[in-house]
Structure formats: structure tokens, C-alpha cells
Amino acid sequence: MSGQQWRKALWHLRHGGVEGFREFRRKRNSELTSTRTSTVGFPSRNGTDTPTLSVIVPAFNASDFIDRCLKSILNQRGVSLEVIVVDDGSTDDTVQKANEHSYGGKPVTVLTGSNEGPARARNRGVDAACGKYITFVDADDEVLADAYSTLVDSLERTGSDIATGSYVRIGSTGRSRPKLTARVHARQRLAVRLDDMPELLEEPVLWNKVYRRDFWNRHVGEMWGFSNYEDQEPVYRALVGAAAIDVLTNDVYAWRLADGRDTRSKRKAELSDLQSKLEVIDALRNSLHHASSHVVEQAYAIWMGTDLAMHAEYLDTANKRFRKTLCDAAKTLRKTMPKGAWKLMPAQDRLYMWVVASGELEDIEEVLGTRMEETRSVPLELVDDTWLVAPTYLSRLKTEVPQRLQKAQSVDFNPVVIVRNARWINDQQIELQGCAYVPGVDPGRTTFRMQGVMDGATVLDCPVETRNDNRVDLDVGDPWRTYEAGGFTVRVNVSGLGDISPRGIDLVGSFEIEGMHLQSPAVSTAVVGMIAPRACLINAVARR
């Protein structure tokens, strides 16, 4: 065995005892008996033709997508790469189709073997890789144009261990950018640590990242097989171990929802899927032993407020075993959950999951029924200079919800600015019409201004003229109050700005609410890169 293999063997012996070492030997023997069906175009290992990036593609019965996947990889420009397709015992013609891409000097290698799961397939790919960097692609997905040159160039400049980009989702209705990835990748941040940006834990996927191979071997190493969600644990290990991470705004990957969003959602009502999630959460907790307190808080907020909360949506119709498993898991998690983690969860999620952890079925049904009949919105009330969340069901619960969970947190204030219409009055002035509001807050308590930001500096600060907008209430769906008064008209004068940045001016809404200051970028279908007669670019986020 190589030095690296001996280190892996010792790691398994130390952490898994004799059984762990035996499992390592069994898997190692299985890998040695697997055959490499194609070596056409495989870069030599003598140092003269070593690729910069090794792309590892685990594949199982991926005949419908493997062609498109490999074409998207081979069409990458500006970086030398090798593609290692690891077939995981496919029974269709995946191997044949993959082999077709290995001819003509293309840097594609196909490894075959028995079905052992995606984690072990990826391990085999890592062992075969010789690039300075490695990355992973699922066989039914696609890599977007120039993704790898963008990520690798960033790592070459900064020396970071990981570079990560945004991704889009491919579904039956086309392509869309998930809100989660849009939030994490809202701005470029280079050479950050997980301590600086714990929200990176919200994106525990392997495939939108490029890793230094030597870093991966030191800090991640062997990936363990799980029945589902198998890439989350190695991503946590990578993020915790990274000395520096580059977070880019570029879309680099297209993730396919092959079985549809409805089907994936229904899986959350299945006991097997819940058990898989609990298995992974247990492993994730072990990976954070040396993480800082605020990273641990972020992780617990995700596990309780997102992961378990998604399953908890089905508690009112679930069988007893599913209900007991989930309520017991939430109760156990609550015992070790830092208080700060609750503050990171939106009001509806933290209140509901506290009830779930208490296990009172009537209260669970009360919360779910109220949210279905009324809304998921939460009214916010100012009581003795303190903002509180005040859903109607609280007074009807048997479960005692702590006051600290009823106190509104920053995550509960989500200002919205929508520009519906825009027109240039002259070559110096643009008129915007739209609405601005904070869900849950009476518009009468808010003061709103429109600001223009250029290259990070606020260059415009414009008061608005309020007007009624009867479309707002349809957008909000709040049964407790009306937001009609949140309509506005504003005239933005750019005559005194002098030289305008080629990147233009970004529109940002500024709110004052009882001494609290909030900001939100304007979204619009009317103002997205709108150019004035004097060539001034006005930007708003595209509304989807």
C-alpha cells in the first residue's frame, strides 16, 4: 500500500477498532478488484502532464443524463482537467455511454465495480485522482460554463483550501436560483473561515465546490456511506478544517430535481427518510467537536429549524412510530441545543419545534391547523419597547412556550421593496413606483426611503411619497393587517453624481421602525439594468 493508504488504515484502526480496520481492508480489496475500462486520454503521472483539476463523477444507472453531464464538463475552458467516472454497478448502458467520451484523446477515465453506494464511489475517484484540485459532479447534473476556471483561478490567487460558487436548480418548470444559495452567495468573500461565515453550513453539498486535493486528503479523507444525505458529513469536515474559503457570486452548477419537488417533499413523511436524516445529524454533531460556539449555534438552528422542521410538517397525518421518532429526536436535540441557536430560527419554526419537542399531539395539530387556515405569517407587536411575535395559537396551547422564544429576533424582520414601474422623466431623473413593507409590522410604524448605492457607497438618499397600493395585501397574505399604505412613488435625480460607475447604481430600501434600522435591496421586473439617456445604469434585483 502507498503511504496514504497506510495512514488511512491506521486511522480506521484508531477510530473503528478491529472491525473498522477489517471494513477498510474489505473495501480496499474490492477497489483493487475493480477494473478500469478505459484509459484513453488519462493524463500521465510523471509530472509532465498532470491535470490541474480532477473531476470525479459517481454514476449509477445514469444513462439518461450522463452524456449531457460529461459534455458540460468537457466544454469547460481555461483549466486542464481529468474526468474520472466511477460506475457504481450500473445495470443500464451508463458505462458504454461514458466510454464514448473517452476516445479521441479526451481526458476521461471510466472505473467500474460493484454497487457500494455514492460515498465509496467518490472515495475510489479521489484515490485515482492526480490533479492539484478535486471536485465532484453528480451524473444527472451539469456544470455551467467557465465554472471551473473561475473557481480554480480564485484558489490560485488566494491560496484558499476551498472555493464555492452558487448554483441553479433544474426542474420541470425550468431553471431557478434557490433562495438559500442566493443568500449565501450574495457577495464575494475571499479567504474567509467558517467562523467568519457560519451560514456556509446551510449549503452542505459537495458539487458546487473545488477543493485542494492535499487539503482534502488531510482533513476529510474517507467518506462514509449513509442511506441518504451522504455528502453532508464530508462537507462539514471540509468547512471546519479549511483555513480559508473563497465564496463567489458566480453560478457554477446546475442541480437536477430528477424526481420532482413534490416527490422529494413527500419523502419527508416517510420514516426511512427521517431515520436517514437523524443518522446524518448525529454524524454532523461529531464533526463539530472543535468548532466555535457560534458555528455550533448555526448548525443546531439548521438541524432543528430546517431539517427536522421539514419532517414535522407531516406530523398531523403521520403514524405513531414516525411521530414518536421525530418528537423524541427533537426533544433530545433540544437538551443540548445552545440558547443562541433558537435566535437564528424564524419565529414560526422555533415556536413550532419547541412544541414538537414537547410531544403534545393536540398542540402540534393546533399549530399546523392554524397555519393552514390562516397563514404562516407572524404578527409582530411592540410591547414595552420590546418586539414580540404574537401568533394567535399561543394562547390555546397546553405547552408552555418560553418568553425568550416569543421575543422577536433579527431573523423575524424581513423587509420587502418591490419596484413595479419605472420611467425616465428626463436624462437626469427617473420616477419609480412600488411598495415597501415589513411583514408582520404595521406600515404606520415604518418610515421608508430609497437609497442608491454605487461601488459600496451610498450616493443617493431619496424621500418617497406614500400612496395606496392595493396589490400589496395579495402579495403578503397577512390576515391580521393591511399593507396598502406601503405603496410609494419616488423621483431619483442623478444629476449631481458626476462619473457613474460602469456597474451602475443599486437600489436599496432603507426602513426606520421604532428606532430600528433595516435595509433590503429592491427587487423588480421593471428595473433590471435600466439605462438612462445619460448612460446611467440603475440596478434592482430581478424578481422571480
Coordinates of N, CA and C in Angstrom, one line a residue, residues 421-510:
N421 N -43.0 49.9 -11.4 CA -43.0 50.7 -12.7 C -41.8 51.7 -12.6
A422 N -41.2 52.0 -13.7 CA -40.2 52.9 -13.8 C -40.2 53.7 -15.1
R423 N -39.9 55.0 -15.1 CA -39.8 55.8 -16.3 C -38.9 56.9 -16.1
W424 N -38.1 57.2 -17.2 CA -37.2 58.3 -17.2 C -38.0 59.6 -17.5
I425 N -38.0 60.6 -16.6 CA -38.7 61.8 -16.8 C -37.9 62.7 -17.7
N426 N -36.6 62.7 -17.5 CA -35.6 63.4 -18.4 C -34.3 62.6 -18.3
D427 N -33.2 63.2 -18.9 CA -32.0 62.5 -18.8 C -31.3 62.5 -17.5
Q428 N -31.9 63.2 -16.5 CA -31.3 63.3 -15.2 C -32.2 62.6 -14.1
Q429 N -33.4 62.3 -14.4 CA -34.3 61.9 -13.3 C -35.2 60.7 -13.7
I430 N -35.3 59.7 -12.8 CA -36.1 58.6 -13.0 C -37.2 58.5 -11.9
E431 N -38.4 58.2 -12.3 CA -39.5 58.0 -11.4 C -39.8 56.5 -11.2
L432 N -39.9 56.1 -9.9 CA -40.1 54.7 -9.6 C -41.4 54.6 -8.8
Q433 N -42.2 53.6 -9.1 CA -43.4 53.3 -8.3 C -43.3 51.9 -7.8
G434 N -43.8 51.7 -6.5 CA -43.7 50.3 -6.0 C -44.3 50.3 -4.6
C435 N -43.8 49.3 -3.8 CA -44.3 49.1 -2.5 C -43.1 48.7 -1.6
A436 N -43.2 49.1 -0.3 CA -42.2 48.7 0.7 C -42.9 48.4 2.0
Y437 N -42.6 47.3 2.6 CA -43.2 46.9 3.8 C -42.3 45.9 4.6
V438 N -42.7 45.7 5.9 CA -42.0 44.7 6.7 C -43.1 43.7 7.1
P439 N -43.2 42.5 6.6 CA -44.3 41.6 7.0 C -44.4 41.4 8.5
G440 N -45.6 41.6 9.0 CA -45.9 41.5 10.4 C -45.9 42.8 11.2
V441 N -45.4 43.9 10.5 CA -45.3 45.2 11.2 C -46.3 46.1 10.5
D442 N -47.0 46.8 11.4 CA -48.0 47.8 10.9 C -47.2 48.9 10.1
P443 N -47.6 49.1 8.8 CA -46.9 50.1 8.0 C -46.9 51.5 8.6
G444 N -47.8 51.8 9.5 CA -47.8 53.1 10.2 C -46.7 53.3 11.1
R445 N -46.0 52.3 11.4 CA -44.8 52.4 12.3 C -43.5 52.5 11.6
T446 N -43.6 52.4 10.3 CA -42.3 52.4 9.5 C -42.1 53.7 8.7
T447 N -40.9 54.1 8.6 CA -40.5 55.2 7.7 C -39.6 54.7 6.6
F448 N -39.8 55.0 5.4 CA -39.1 54.4 4.3 C -38.5 55.4 3.4
R449 N -37.2 55.2 2.9 CA -36.5 56.0 2.0 C -35.9 55.1 1.0
M450 N -35.7 55.6 -0.3 CA -35.0 54.8 -1.3 C -33.5 55.4 -1.4
Q451 N -32.6 54.5 -1.4 CA -31.2 54.8 -1.5 C -30.6 54.2 -2.7
G452 N -29.5 54.9 -3.2 CA -28.7 54.4 -4.3 C -27.3 54.1 -3.9
V453 N -26.8 52.9 -4.1 CA -25.5 52.5 -3.7 C -24.6 52.3 -4.9
M454 N -23.5 52.9 -5.0 CA -22.6 52.7 -6.1 C -21.2 52.3 -5.6
D455 N -20.7 51.2 -6.0 CA -19.4 50.7 -5.6 C -19.3 50.6 -4.0
G456 N -20.4 50.3 -3.4 CA -20.3 50.1 -1.9 C -20.6 51.3 -1.1
A457 N -20.8 52.5 -1.8 CA -21.0 53.7 -1.1 C -22.4 54.2 -1.4
T458 N -23.1 54.8 -0.4 CA -24.4 55.4 -0.6 C -24.3 56.7 -1.3
V459 N -24.8 56.9 -2.5 CA -24.7 58.1 -3.2 C -26.0 58.8 -3.4
L460 N -27.1 58.2 -3.1 CA -28.4 58.8 -3.2 C -29.2 58.4 -1.9
D461 N -30.0 59.4 -1.4 CA -30.9 59.1 -0.3 C -32.2 59.9 -0.5
C462 N -33.2 59.3 -1.0 CA -34.4 60.0 -1.5 C -35.6 59.7 -0.7
P463 N -36.3 60.7 -0.2 CA -37.6 60.5 0.5 C -38.6 60.1 -0.6
V464 N -39.6 59.4 -0.1 CA -40.7 58.9 -1.0 C -42.0 59.5 -0.7
E465 N -42.9 59.5 -1.7 CA -44.2 60.0 -1.5 C -45.1 58.7 -1.3
T466 N -45.8 58.6 -0.2 CA -46.6 57.4 0.0 C -47.9 57.4 -0.8
R467 N -48.4 56.3 -1.2 CA -49.6 56.1 -1.9 C -50.2 54.7 -1.6
N468 N -51.4 54.6 -1.8 CA -52.0 53.2 -1.6 C -51.7 52.3 -2.7
D469 N -51.5 51.1 -2.4 CA -51.2 50.0 -3.4 C -52.0 48.8 -3.0
N470 N -53.1 48.6 -3.6 CA -54.0 47.5 -3.2 C -53.5 46.1 -3.6
R471 N -52.4 46.1 -4.3 CA -51.8 44.8 -4.7 C -51.0 44.2 -3.6
V472 N -50.6 45.0 -2.7 CA -49.6 44.5 -1.6 C -50.2 43.4 -0.8
D473 N -51.5 43.6 -0.4 CA -52.1 42.6 0.5 C -52.2 41.2 -0.2
L474 N -52.3 41.2 -1.5 CA -52.4 39.9 -2.2 C -51.0 39.2 -2.1
D475 N -49.9 40.1 -2.2 CA -48.6 39.5 -2.1 C -48.2 39.0 -0.7
V476 N -48.7 39.7 0.3 CA -48.3 39.3 1.7 C -49.1 38.2 2.2
G477 N -50.4 38.2 2.0 CA -51.2 37.1 2.6 C -51.3 37.2 4.1
D478 N -51.4 38.3 4.7 CA -51.4 38.5 6.1 C -52.9 38.8 6.5
P479 N -53.5 38.0 7.3 CA -54.9 38.2 7.7 C -55.1 39.2 8.8
W480 N -54.0 39.6 9.4 CA -54.2 40.5 10.6 C -54.1 42.0 10.3
R481 N -53.4 42.4 9.2 CA -53.3 43.8 8.9 C -53.2 44.0 7.4
T482 N -53.4 45.3 7.0 CA -53.3 45.6 5.6 C -52.0 46.4 5.4
Y483 N -51.4 46.3 4.2 CA -50.2 46.9 3.9 C -50.4 47.9 2.7
E484 N -51.6 48.3 2.4 CA -51.9 49.1 1.3 C -51.1 50.4 1.4
A485 N -50.9 50.9 2.6 CA -50.2 52.2 2.8 C -48.7 52.1 2.5
G486 N -48.3 50.9 2.2 CA -46.8 50.8 1.9 C -46.5 51.1 0.4
G487 N -47.4 51.6 -0.4 CA -47.1 52.0 -1.7 C -46.3 53.3 -1.7
F488 N -45.5 53.5 -2.8 CA -44.7 54.7 -2.8 C -44.4 55.1 -4.3
T489 N -44.1 56.4 -4.4 CA -43.6 57.0 -5.6 C -42.3 57.8 -5.2
V490 N -41.3 57.6 -6.0 CA -40.0 58.3 -5.7 C -39.4 58.8 -7.0
R491 N -38.8 60.0 -6.9 CA -38.1 60.5 -8.1 C -36.6 60.6 -7.7
V492 N -35.8 59.9 -8.5 CA -34.3 59.8 -8.2 C -33.6 60.6 -9.2
N493 N -32.9 61.6 -8.7 CA -32.1 62.6 -9.5 C -30.7 62.2 -9.5
V494 N -30.1 61.9 -10.6 CA -28.7 61.5 -10.7 C -27.8 62.6 -11.2
S495 N -28.3 63.8 -11.3 CA -27.5 64.9 -12.0 C -26.3 65.3 -11.2
G496 N -26.3 65.1 -9.9 CA -25.1 65.6 -9.1 C -24.1 64.5 -8.8
L497 N -24.2 63.4 -9.5 CA -23.3 62.3 -9.2 C -21.9 62.3 -9.9
G498 N -21.8 63.1 -11.0 CA -20.6 63.1 -11.7 C -20.4 61.8 -12.5
D499 N -19.2 61.2 -12.4 CA -18.9 60.0 -13.1 C -19.7 58.8 -12.5
I500 N -20.3 58.1 -13.3 CA -21.1 56.9 -12.9 C -20.3 55.6 -13.1
S501 N -20.3 54.8 -12.1 CA -19.6 53.5 -12.2 C -20.2 52.7 -13.3
P502 N -19.3 52.0 -14.1 CA -19.9 51.1 -15.1 C -20.8 50.0 -14.6
R503 N -20.7 49.7 -13.2 CA -21.5 48.7 -12.6 C -22.9 49.3 -12.3
G504 N -23.0 50.6 -12.4 CA -24.3 51.3 -12.2 C -24.6 51.6 -10.7
I505 N -25.9 51.9 -10.5 CA -26.3 52.2 -9.1 C -27.3 51.2 -8.7
D506 N -27.1 50.6 -7.5 CA -28.0 49.6 -7.0 C -29.1 50.3 -6.1
L507 N -30.3 49.9 -6.2 CA -31.4 50.5 -5.4 C -31.6 49.7 -4.2
V508 N -31.6 50.4 -3.0 CA -31.7 49.7 -1.7 C -32.8 50.5 -0.9
G509 N -33.7 49.7 -0.3 CA -34.7 50.4 0.6 C -34.2 50.5 2.0
S510 N -34.4 51.6 2.6 CA -34.0 51.8 4.0 C -35.2 52.1 4.9

